[in-house]
CSV table of C-alpha atoms in Angstrom, one decimal:
chain,number,residue,atom,x,y,z
L,1,MET,CA,-0.1,-0.2,-0.3
L,2,ALA,CA,1.5,3.5,-0.8
L,3,GLN,CA,1.7,6.3,1.6
L,4,THR,CA,1.2,10.2,2.1
L,5,GLY,CA,1.6,12.8,4.4
L,6,PHE,CA,5.5,12.1,5.1
L,7,SER,CA,8.4,13.9,3.5
L,8,TYR,CA,11.8,12.4,2.4
L,9,PHE,CA,15.6,13.5,2.7
L,10,THR,CA,18.4,12.3,0.8
L,11,LEU,CA,21.7,11.4,3.1
L,12,PRO,CA,24.3,11.4,4.2
L,13,HIS,CA,26.0,14.4,3.1
L,14,PHE,CA,29.0,16.5,4.7
L,15,PRO,CA,28.5,17.2,8.0
L,16,GLY,CA,31.8,19.5,8.6
L,17,ALA,CA,35.6,19.3,8.9
L,18,GLU,CA,35.1,19.4,12.5
L,19,ASN,CA,33.6,15.8,12.7
L,20,ALA,CA,35.2,12.4,12.5
L,21,ALA,CA,35.5,10.9,9.1
L,22,THR,CA,36.8,7.5,8.0
L,23,GLU,CA,38.8,6.8,4.8
L,24,PRO,CA,37.1,6.0,1.6
L,25,PHE,CA,35.5,2.3,1.7
L,26,SER,CA,38.0,0.5,-1.2
L,27,ALA,CA,39.1,-3.5,-1.7
L,28,ARG,CA,40.5,-3.8,1.5
L,29,HIS,CA,37.2,-3.2,2.9
L,30,LEU,CA,35.0,-4.9,0.6
L,31,PRO,CA,36.3,-7.8,-2.4
L,32,GLU,CA,34.0,-5.4,-4.6
L,33,PRO,CA,33.2,-1.9,-3.1
L,34,ILE,CA,30.7,-1.1,-5.8
L,35,ARG,CA,28.0,-3.6,-4.0
L,36,VAL,CA,27.7,-1.3,-1.0
L,37,ARG,CA,26.5,1.3,-3.1
L,38,ARG,CA,24.0,-0.8,-4.8
L,39,GLY,CA,22.0,-2.2,-2.2
L,40,VAL,CA,23.1,-5.9,-2.2
L,41,PRO,CA,23.6,-8.2,1.0
L,42,ILE,CA,27.4,-7.9,1.7
L,43,GLY,CA,27.4,-9.5,5.2
L,44,LEU,CA,29.4,-12.5,4.1
L,45,ASP,CA,32.3,-10.1,2.6
L,46,PHE,CA,32.3,-8.2,6.0
L,47,PRO,CA,33.2,-9.7,8.7
L,48,PRO,CA,32.8,-7.7,12.5
L,49,THR,CA,37.2,-7.9,12.4
L,50,THR,CA,37.0,-5.7,9.3
L,51,GLU,CA,39.3,-2.8,9.9
L,52,VAL,CA,38.4,0.8,9.1
L,53,ALA,CA,40.4,3.7,9.7
L,54,LEU,CA,40.1,7.1,10.2
L,55,SER,CA,41.0,9.6,7.4
L,56,SER,CA,44.0,11.5,7.7
L,57,LYS,CA,41.6,15.1,7.3
L,58,SER,CA,39.2,13.3,9.8
L,59,GLY,CA,37.9,16.1,12.5
L,60,PRO,CA,38.4,15.2,16.5
L,61,ARG,CA,34.3,15.3,17.1
L,62,PHE,CA,32.7,11.7,17.0
L,63,THR,CA,28.9,11.7,16.9
L,64,ASP,CA,26.1,8.8,16.1
L,65,PHE,CA,26.9,9.3,12.7
L,66,LEU,CA,30.3,8.7,11.2
L,67,TYR,CA,30.9,10.4,7.9
L,68,THR,CA,33.0,8.7,5.1
L,69,THR,CA,33.6,9.9,1.6
L,70,SER,CA,32.4,6.9,0.3
L,71,ARG,CA,28.6,8.4,1.9
L,72,LEU,CA,28.1,5.2,3.2
L,73,LEU,CA,25.9,4.9,6.7
L,74,LEU,CA,28.0,4.4,9.5
L,75,ALA,CA,26.2,4.9,12.8
L,76,THR,CA,26.1,4.1,16.6
L,77,GLU,CA,24.4,0.8,18.1
L,78,ARG,CA,22.0,3.2,19.7
L,79,VAL,CA,21.1,4.5,16.3
L,80,CYS,CA,21.0,1.1,15.0
L,81,ASP,CA,18.7,-0.1,17.6
L,82,LEU,CA,16.4,2.9,17.1
L,83,LEU,CA,16.3,2.0,13.3
L,84,LYS,CA,15.3,-1.3,14.2
L,85,ALA,CA,12.5,-0.4,16.8
L,86,GLU,CA,11.0,1.8,14.1
L,87,GLY,CA,10.6,-1.0,11.3
L,88,VAL,CA,13.8,-0.8,9.3
L,89,THR,CA,14.3,-4.6,9.9
L,90,ARG,CA,17.0,-6.8,9.1
L,91,GLU,CA,15.1,-7.6,6.0
L,92,GLN,CA,15.4,-4.2,5.1
L,93,ALA,CA,19.0,-3.0,6.0
L,94,GLU,CA,22.0,-5.0,7.1
L,95,TYR,CA,23.8,-3.8,10.1
L,96,LEU,CA,27.3,-4.7,10.5
L,97,PRO,CA,29.9,-3.8,12.7
L,98,PHE,CA,33.4,-3.2,12.3
L,99,VAL,CA,36.7,-2.4,14.0
L,100,LEU,CA,37.3,1.3,14.0
L,101,LYS,CA,41.3,2.5,14.2
L,102,ASP,CA,42.5,5.9,14.7
L,103,LYS,CA,45.1,7.8,12.0
L,104,LYS,CA,47.8,5.8,13.6
L,105,GLY,CA,46.5,2.6,13.1
L,106,LYS,CA,45.2,1.8,16.9
L,107,VAL,CA,41.9,0.5,17.9
L,108,ARG,CA,39.3,3.6,18.9
L,109,PRO,CA,36.6,2.8,21.7
L,110,GLU,CA,33.9,3.8,19.8
L,111,LYS,CA,31.9,1.2,18.1
L,112,TYR,CA,30.2,1.9,15.1
L,113,LEU,CA,28.3,-0.8,12.4
L,114,LEU,CA,27.9,0.0,8.5
L,115,ILE,CA,23.9,0.3,7.8
L,116,ASN,CA,23.7,-1.1,4.3
L,117,PRO,CA,19.7,-0.5,3.3
L,118,LEU,CA,18.2,-3.4,1.4
L,119,LEU,CA,15.5,-2.0,0.1
L,120,LYS,CA,14.5,-0.2,-3.0
L,121,VAL,CA,11.6,1.7,-4.1
L,122,ALA,CA,10.9,2.7,-7.8
L,123,CYS,CA,9.8,6.3,-7.0
L,124,PHE,CA,11.7,8.8,-9.0
L,125,ASP,CA,10.0,11.6,-10.6
L,126,PHE,CA,11.8,11.6,-13.9
L,127,ASP,CA,9.2,14.5,-14.8
L,128,ARG,CA,9.8,17.0,-11.9
L,129,ALA,CA,13.6,16.3,-11.0
L,130,GLU,CA,16.7,17.5,-12.5
L,131,TYR,CA,18.9,14.5,-13.6
L,132,SER,CA,21.2,13.7,-16.6
L,133,LEU,CA,20.6,10.2,-18.5
L,134,PHE,CA,23.4,8.0,-19.9
L,135,THR,CA,23.1,8.4,-24.1
L,136,GLY,CA,24.7,6.3,-27.0
L,137,GLU,CA,27.1,3.0,-26.2
L,138,ALA,CA,26.7,4.3,-22.5
L,139,VAL,CA,23.0,2.9,-22.0
L,140,SER,CA,23.1,-0.8,-21.0
L,141,THR,CA,19.2,-1.6,-21.7
L,142,PRO,CA,18.1,0.2,-24.7
L,143,GLY,CA,14.8,1.8,-24.3
L,144,VAL,CA,15.2,2.0,-20.5
L,145,LYS,CA,16.2,5.7,-18.7
L,146,GLU,CA,19.1,5.2,-17.1
L,147,ILE,CA,20.7,8.1,-14.8
L,148,SER,CA,24.2,9.1,-15.0
L,149,SER,CA,23.8,11.8,-12.5
L,150,ILE,CA,20.6,13.4,-10.2
L,151,HIS,CA,21.1,17.3,-9.4
L,152,LYS,CA,18.0,17.4,-7.9
L,153,ILE,CA,15.9,14.7,-6.8
L,154,GLN,CA,12.3,14.4,-6.4
L,155,VAL,CA,9.8,11.3,-5.9
L,156,ARG,CA,6.6,9.7,-6.4
L,157,GLU,CA,5.3,9.5,-3.0
L,158,GLU,CA,2.0,7.9,-3.8
L,159,GLN,CA,4.6,4.9,-5.2
L,160,ILE,CA,6.4,4.4,-1.8
L,161,PRO,CA,5.4,1.6,0.5
L,162,THR,CA,4.0,2.5,3.7
L,163,ASP,CA,6.8,0.5,5.4
L,164,ALA,CA,9.4,2.3,3.8
L,165,LYS,CA,11.4,4.5,5.9
L,166,LEU,CA,14.9,4.0,4.9
L,167,PHE,CA,15.4,2.8,1.5
L,168,ARG,CA,17.4,3.5,-1.8
L,169,LEU,CA,15.9,5.1,-4.8
L,170,ALA,CA,15.7,1.8,-7.4
L,171,GLU,CA,16.2,3.6,-10.3
L,172,GLU,CA,19.8,5.1,-8.7
L,173,PRO,CA,20.4,2.6,-5.7
L,174,ASP,CA,23.3,4.8,-4.5
L,175,VAL,CA,20.8,7.5,-3.4
L,176,LYS,CA,19.4,6.5,-0.1
L,177,LEU,CA,16.5,8.2,1.5
L,178,ILE,CA,14.7,8.5,5.0
L,179,ARG,CA,11.1,9.2,5.8
L,180,SER,CA,10.2,12.5,8.2
L,181,ASP,CA,9.0,10.6,11.3
L,182,LEU,CA,12.3,8.3,11.4
L,183,LEU,CA,14.5,11.3,11.0
L,184,ASP,CA,12.4,13.2,13.8
L,185,ALA,CA,12.6,9.9,16.0
L,186,LEU,CA,16.4,10.2,15.8
L,187,LYS,CA,16.6,13.9,16.5
L,188,ALA,CA,14.0,13.5,19.6
L,189,GLN,CA,16.5,11.0,20.9
L,190,GLY,CA,19.3,13.3,20.2
L,191,MET,CA,20.9,10.7,17.7
L,192,ASP,CA,21.5,12.9,14.7
L,193,GLY,CA,24.9,14.1,15.4
L,194,GLY,CA,26.9,14.0,12.3
L,195,LEU,CA,23.8,13.3,10.0
L,196,VAL,CA,23.0,15.7,7.4
L,197,ALA,CA,19.8,15.1,5.5
L,198,LEU,CA,18.6,17.3,2.7
L,199,PRO,CA,15.2,17.9,1.7
L,200,LEU,CA,14.0,17.0,-1.6
L,201,GLY,CA,14.6,19.7,-4.2
L,202,GLU,CA,17.9,20.7,-2.7
L,203,PHE,CA,20.6,20.5,-5.0
L,204,MET,CA,22.7,17.3,-4.7
L,205,THR,CA,26.4,17.8,-3.7
């Protein structure tokens, strides 16, 4: 069943230089790093012993969300518990712990998990959004609109299921969206530190 009455935001975006940030995720962390940006299960390839280091440009401030230039969702265990309590089940997302290390290679005391949304919703509004399409030989499936970049996103809310609070855009799975009530729940518990979510229609940085 589709739903209306909520608003949606894209995430995550750069929270500022003062916030802690990790190095980009690469083949050192996953055999095929692109998979984690496509919303496919990666748990078998990302054991809890996986080591992720802070970026050389990381800020000193640790919050509930940890930034990475790979634009993945890295959050504390209490954030993950809240998401699951709000209906973002293990069927809709993977919650994968890892070992965080500082710039010198020492293990940090902070505990974070990689949140990998698996739910994909085909709701991109090709009429109202601003975007570019692949053309010519870059098109892999003739007759299908394939997005090369999104400048300003808009969605067809009537296409979004009622249980979709954190999900990926099926037309471009690297884009993740959060529903307003889930974002409000994070804010109400003071768990939105380090999380920058932009409303639809804002320029996608």
